[in-house]
Structure formats: structure tokens, C-alpha cells
PDB file of C-alpha atoms in Angstrom:
ATOM      1  CA  UNK W  38     -42.756  45.534 -33.460  1.00  0.00           C
ATOM      2  CA  UNK W  39     -46.485  45.393 -32.813  1.00  0.00           C
ATOM      3  CA  UNK W  40     -48.960  46.518 -35.420  1.00  0.00           C
ATOM      4  CA  UNK W  41     -51.308  49.415 -35.023  1.00  0.00           C
ATOM      5  CA  UNK W  42     -55.045  49.019 -35.422  1.00  0.00           C
ATOM      6  CA  UNK W  43     -57.072  52.131 -36.270  1.00  0.00           C
ATOM      7  CA  UNK W  44     -60.782  52.029 -35.551  1.00  0.00           C
ATOM      8  CA  UNK W  45     -63.701  54.400 -35.193  1.00  0.00           C
ATOM      9  CA  UNK W  46     -64.070  55.541 -31.606  1.00  0.00           C
ATOM     10  CA  UNK W  47     -67.435  55.132 -29.952  1.00  0.00           C
ATOM     11  CA  UNK W  48     -69.074  56.868 -27.030  1.00  0.00           C
ATOM     12  CA  UNK W  49     -67.627  54.377 -24.552  1.00  0.00           C
ATOM     13  CA  UNK W  50     -64.107  55.562 -25.472  1.00  0.00           C
ATOM     14  CA  UNK W  51     -64.715  59.130 -24.222  1.00  0.00           C
ATOM     15  CA  UNK W  52     -62.993  58.741 -20.843  1.00  0.00           C
ATOM     16  CA  UNK W  53     -60.030  56.901 -22.369  1.00  0.00           C
ATOM     17  CA  UNK W  54     -59.521  59.662 -24.944  1.00  0.00           C
ATOM     18  CA  UNK W  55     -59.927  62.355 -22.285  1.00  0.00           C
ATOM     19  CA  UNK W  56     -57.274  60.641 -20.153  1.00  0.00           C
ATOM     20  CA  UNK W  57     -54.860  60.688 -23.109  1.00  0.00           C
ATOM     21  CA  UNK W  58     -55.480  64.402 -23.671  1.00  0.00           C
ATOM     22  CA  UNK W  59     -54.949  65.210 -20.006  1.00  0.00           C
ATOM     23  CA  UNK W  60     -51.746  63.133 -19.800  1.00  0.00           C
ATOM     24  CA  UNK W  61     -50.115  64.749 -22.834  1.00  0.00           C
ATOM     25  CA  UNK W  62     -46.771  66.292 -21.891  1.00  0.00           C
ATOM     26  CA  UNK W  63     -47.094  68.588 -24.934  1.00  0.00           C
ATOM     27  CA  UNK W  64     -49.632  70.529 -22.898  1.00  0.00           C
ATOM     28  CA  UNK W  65     -47.699  70.912 -19.677  1.00  0.00           C
ATOM     29  CA  UNK W  66     -46.255  74.234 -18.626  1.00  0.00           C
ATOM     30  CA  UNK W  67     -47.269  77.258 -20.667  1.00  0.00           C
ATOM     31  CA  UNK W  68     -49.671  75.258 -22.871  1.00  0.00           C
ATOM     32  CA  UNK W  69     -51.636  73.743 -19.970  1.00  0.00           C
ATOM     33  CA  UNK W  70     -54.520  76.243 -20.290  1.00  0.00           C
ATOM     34  CA  UNK W  71     -55.442  74.700 -23.644  1.00  0.00           C
ATOM     35  CA  UNK W  72     -56.560  71.441 -22.077  1.00  0.00           C
ATOM     36  CA  UNK W  73     -57.403  72.553 -18.562  1.00  0.00           C
ATOM     37  CA  UNK W  74     -60.679  70.794 -17.813  1.00  0.00           C
ATOM     38  CA  UNK W  75     -61.067  69.633 -21.426  1.00  0.00           C
ATOM     39  CA  UNK W  76     -63.128  66.490 -21.928  1.00  0.00           C
ATOM     40  CA  UNK W  77     -63.777  64.398 -25.006  1.00  0.00           C
ATOM     41  CA  UNK W  78     -67.470  63.702 -24.511  1.00  0.00           C
ATOM     42  CA  UNK W  79     -69.634  60.913 -25.899  1.00  0.00           C
ATOM     43  CA  UNK W  80     -71.612  63.602 -27.743  1.00  0.00           C
ATOM     44  CA  UNK W  81     -68.443  64.928 -29.393  1.00  0.00           C
ATOM     45  CA  UNK W  82     -67.543  61.410 -30.561  1.00  0.00           C
ATOM     46  CA  UNK W  83     -71.048  60.889 -31.941  1.00  0.00           C
ATOM     47  CA  UNK W  84     -70.966  64.189 -33.884  1.00  0.00           C
ATOM     48  CA  UNK W  85     -67.503  63.940 -35.440  1.00  0.00           C
ATOM     49  CA  UNK W  86     -65.189  61.505 -37.186  1.00  0.00           C
ATOM     50  CA  UNK W  87     -63.095  60.292 -34.237  1.00  0.00           C
ATOM     51  CA  UNK W  88     -60.632  57.458 -34.829  1.00  0.00           C
ATOM     52  CA  UNK W  89     -58.221  55.886 -32.393  1.00  0.00           C
ATOM     53  CA  UNK W  90     -55.010  53.938 -32.845  1.00  0.00           C
ATOM     54  CA  UNK W  91     -54.341  51.015 -30.557  1.00  0.00           C
ATOM     55  CA  UNK W  92     -51.632  48.404 -30.294  1.00  0.00           C
ATOM     56  CA  UNK W  93     -53.208  45.372 -31.962  1.00  0.00           C
ATOM     57  CA  UNK W  94     -51.507  42.945 -29.572  1.00  0.00           C
ATOM     58  CA  UNK W  95     -52.286  44.688 -26.286  1.00  0.00           C
ATOM     59  CA  UNK W  96     -55.176  47.004 -27.135  1.00  0.00           C
ATOM     60  CA  UNK W  97     -53.282  49.897 -25.517  1.00  0.00           C
ATOM     61  CA  UNK W  98     -54.368  53.315 -26.765  1.00  0.00           C
ATOM     62  CA  UNK W  99     -51.607  54.964 -28.817  1.00  0.00           C
ATOM     63  CA  UNK W 100     -53.394  58.057 -30.095  1.00  0.00           C
ATOM     64  CA  UNK W 101     -56.451  59.486 -31.791  1.00  0.00           C
ATOM     65  CA  UNK W 102     -57.709  62.206 -34.083  1.00  0.00           C
ATOM     66  CA  UNK W 103     -60.999  63.994 -34.674  1.00  0.00           C
ATOM     67  CA  UNK W 104     -61.996  65.311 -38.078  1.00  0.00           C
ATOM     68  CA  UNK W 105     -64.773  67.867 -38.335  1.00  0.00           C
ATOM     69  CA  UNK W 106     -66.315  67.757 -41.796  1.00  0.00           C
ATOM     70  CA  UNK W 107     -67.956  71.189 -42.135  1.00  0.00           C
ATOM     71  CA  UNK W 108     -65.766  73.077 -42.506  1.00  0.00           C
ATOM     72  CA  UNK W 109     -63.089  70.395 -42.703  1.00  0.00           C
ATOM     73  CA  UNK W 110     -60.692  70.684 -39.781  1.00  0.00           C
ATOM     74  CA  UNK W 111     -58.434  68.360 -37.854  1.00  0.00           C
ATOM     75  CA  UNK W 112     -59.840  69.398 -34.481  1.00  0.00           C
ATOM     76  CA  UNK W 113     -57.934  67.034 -32.190  1.00  0.00           C
ATOM     77  CA  UNK W 114     -54.797  64.960 -32.667  1.00  0.00           C
ATOM     78  CA  UNK W 115     -53.020  63.349 -29.752  1.00  0.00           C
ATOM     79  CA  UNK W 116     -50.382  60.630 -29.576  1.00  0.00           C
ATOM     80  CA  UNK W 117     -49.493  59.051 -26.244  1.00  0.00           C
ATOM     81  CA  UNK W 118     -46.137  60.269 -24.972  1.00  0.00           C
ATOM     82  CA  UNK W 119     -44.678  56.755 -24.994  1.00  0.00           C
ATOM     83  CA  UNK W 120     -45.836  56.172 -28.603  1.00  0.00           C
ATOM     84  CA  UNK W 121     -44.309  59.345 -30.055  1.00  0.00           C
ATOM     85  CA  UNK W 122     -41.535  58.858 -32.583  1.00  0.00           C
ATOM     86  CA  UNK W 123     -42.826  55.413 -33.586  1.00  0.00           C
ATOM     87  CA  UNK W 124     -44.963  56.379 -36.569  1.00  0.00           C
ATOM     88  CA  UNK W 125     -48.352  56.472 -34.845  1.00  0.00           C
ATOM     89  CA  UNK W 126     -48.919  60.131 -35.721  1.00  0.00           C
ATOM     90  CA  UNK W 127     -48.022  59.498 -39.356  1.00  0.00           C
ATOM     91  CA  UNK W 128     -50.437  56.556 -39.468  1.00  0.00           C
ATOM     92  CA  UNK W 129     -53.230  58.664 -38.002  1.00  0.00           C
ATOM     93  CA  UNK W 130     -52.606  61.504 -40.471  1.00  0.00           C
ATOM     94  CA  UNK W 131     -52.543  59.061 -43.404  1.00  0.00           C
ATOM     95  CA  UNK W 132     -55.832  57.583 -42.179  1.00  0.00           C
ATOM     96  CA  UNK W 133     -57.384  61.039 -41.772  1.00  0.00           C
ATOM     97  CA  UNK W 134     -56.292  62.089 -45.270  1.00  0.00           C
ATOM     98  CA  UNK W 135     -57.690  58.919 -46.814  1.00  0.00           C
ATOM     99  CA  UNK W 136     -60.979  59.445 -44.979  1.00  0.00           C
ATOM    100  CA  UNK W 137     -61.110  63.050 -46.188  1.00  0.00           C
ATOM    101  CA  UNK W 138     -60.291  61.986 -49.759  1.00  0.00           C
ATOM    102  CA  UNK W 139     -62.940  59.256 -49.763  1.00  0.00           C
ATOM    103  CA  UNK W 140     -65.615  61.701 -48.599  1.00  0.00           C
ATOM    104  CA  UNK W 141     -64.753  64.410 -51.131  1.00  0.00           C
ATOM    105  CA  UNK W 142     -62.981  66.833 -48.810  1.00  0.00           C
ATOM    106  CA  UNK W 143     -60.445  68.909 -50.762  1.00  0.00           C
ATOM    107  CA  UNK W 144     -58.489  70.377 -47.843  1.00  0.00           C
ATOM    108  CA  UNK W 145     -58.263  70.056 -44.086  1.00  0.00           C
ATOM    109  CA  UNK W 146     -57.408  72.965 -41.801  1.00  0.00           C
ATOM    110  CA  UNK W 147     -55.299  72.546 -38.657  1.00  0.00           C
ATOM    111  CA  UNK W 148     -54.801  75.107 -35.899  1.00  0.00           C
ATOM    112  CA  UNK W 149     -51.774  73.613 -34.196  1.00  0.00           C
ATOM    113  CA  UNK W 150     -50.198  73.692 -30.800  1.00  0.00           C
ATOM    114  CA  UNK W 151     -46.943  75.578 -31.596  1.00  0.00           C
ATOM    115  CA  UNK W 152     -44.609  72.654 -30.721  1.00  0.00           C
ATOM    116  CA  UNK W 153     -46.557  70.336 -33.088  1.00  0.00           C
ATOM    117  CA  UNK W 154     -46.159  72.557 -36.141  1.00  0.00           C
ATOM    118  CA  UNK W 155     -42.986  70.806 -37.345  1.00  0.00           C
ATOM    119  CA  UNK W 156     -44.722  67.424 -37.188  1.00  0.00           C
ATOM    120  CA  UNK W 157     -47.560  68.664 -39.394  1.00  0.00           C
ATOM    121  CA  UNK W 158     -45.110  70.178 -41.870  1.00  0.00           C
ATOM    122  CA  UNK W 159     -43.184  66.876 -42.047  1.00  0.00           C
ATOM    123  CA  UNK W 160     -46.357  64.945 -42.857  1.00  0.00           C
ATOM    124  CA  UNK W 161     -47.406  67.238 -45.685  1.00  0.00           C
ATOM    125  CA  UNK W 162     -49.250  70.241 -44.272  1.00  0.00           C
ATOM    126  CA  UNK W 163     -48.366  73.754 -45.348  1.00  0.00           C
ATOM    127  CA  UNK W 164     -48.448  76.833 -43.148  1.00  0.00           C
ATOM    128  CA  UNK W 165     -51.117  79.258 -44.311  1.00  0.00           C
ATOM    129  CA  UNK W 166     -51.283  81.746 -41.466  1.00  0.00           C
ATOM    130  CA  UNK W 167     -51.456  82.417 -37.774  1.00  0.00           C
ATOM    131  CA  UNK W 168     -54.469  81.975 -35.532  1.00  0.00           C
ATOM    132  CA  UNK W 169     -54.370  84.858 -33.037  1.00  0.00           C
ATOM    133  CA  UNK W 170     -54.405  84.480 -29.266  1.00  0.00           C
ATOM    134  CA  UNK W 171     -57.789  84.818 -27.652  1.00  0.00           C
ATOM    135  CA  UNK W 172     -59.499  83.953 -24.400  1.00  0.00           C
ATOM    136  CA  UNK W 173     -57.459  81.742 -22.131  1.00  0.00           C
ATOM    137  CA  UNK W 174     -55.107  80.906 -25.028  1.00  0.00           C
ATOM    138  CA  UNK W 175     -52.576  83.723 -24.736  1.00  0.00           C
ATOM    139  CA  UNK W 176     -50.277  82.769 -27.628  1.00  0.00           C
ATOM    140  CA  UNK W 177     -50.688  82.759 -31.390  1.00  0.00           C
ATOM    141  CA  UNK W 178     -50.962  79.346 -33.045  1.00  0.00           C
ATOM    142  CA  UNK W 179     -49.832  78.182 -36.470  1.00  0.00           C
ATOM    143  CA  UNK W 180     -52.630  77.659 -38.967  1.00  0.00           C
ATOM    144  CA  UNK W 181     -51.881  74.924 -41.487  1.00  0.00           C
ATOM    145  CA  UNK W 182     -53.635  73.145 -44.327  1.00  0.00           C
ATOM    146  CA  UNK W 183     -53.501  69.679 -45.832  1.00  0.00           C
ATOM    147  CA  UNK W 184     -54.334  69.607 -49.541  1.00  0.00           C
ATOM    148  CA  UNK W 185     -56.142  66.308 -49.827  1.00  0.00           C
ATOM    149  CA  UNK W 186     -56.307  65.791 -53.571  1.00  0.00           C
ATOM    150  CA  UNK W 187     -58.433  63.231 -55.335  1.00  0.00           C
TER     151      UNK W 187
END
């Protein structure tokens, strides 16, 4: 099994991250409006804590997350379809929680795609509410929280 390398994304990774978002089968069908036309821009990467996971042997992108610090929220989290079920998501969450802990963040909010809720619960989040449908998003979404601790 190859090892995963997690590194800070930079502006040159924007198209690669956008391609991963657009290819995600979790957003096909009824959830497609969430990512329709969505782009991860170089400016977004410069403003937020964006980290990517890559296969250390091949360099292939496995997933990424984006942490907004104020207020603390896991804004984006995507794992490549072919990497799901292999621990990449857990590694990214562990990395995000350690980053949050090291910067003094006490809790991280997540507004989840409904099918991803069980993943977040398995990796330690708790459900705290429901984010109501609005705009082009016509379904309610689970609102969760990670207690980071010290």
C-alpha cells in the first residue's frame, strides 16, 4: 500500500482541485446543483487553509480539505472516488483537527452533503442541527461540529 502525503495546496493546484470537485460522484444526480460551475480559485486557496492528500509514490491527487478559520468551518472536503474507503478521508480529518488544535480553534463546524453525514459521524463529529434549503440548494443539510479539544 502506498503512503499518503498531505501538503498545503498552492494557487497552482486550483484547477486540479476543481477537477476533483467536478468529478465527484457524490454530487451527481439530485446533488449536482451544489457544484454546478463551482471552481476552487487561486484566491480561495490563498485565503484559506487548503491541504491536499496525494499518493506519495505517484503524486496522484487523492483528496483535499479547506478550513476557514473565522468562524472555524470545514468548508470543502472531497476524496477522489477511487480513493474512498481507503482511509484518505480519515487522514484528512485527522490533519484538519490537528491544524485546528495547533492554532487554538476549539470547534469546527461542518455543513454536510447529506450522504456524507455518516462519514463525519464515524470520524468524531456530532450532529448539532439542520442547515435549511436555500437558493439553488433545495434540500436541508446536516449541520455537524467537531470538538477539537486542546
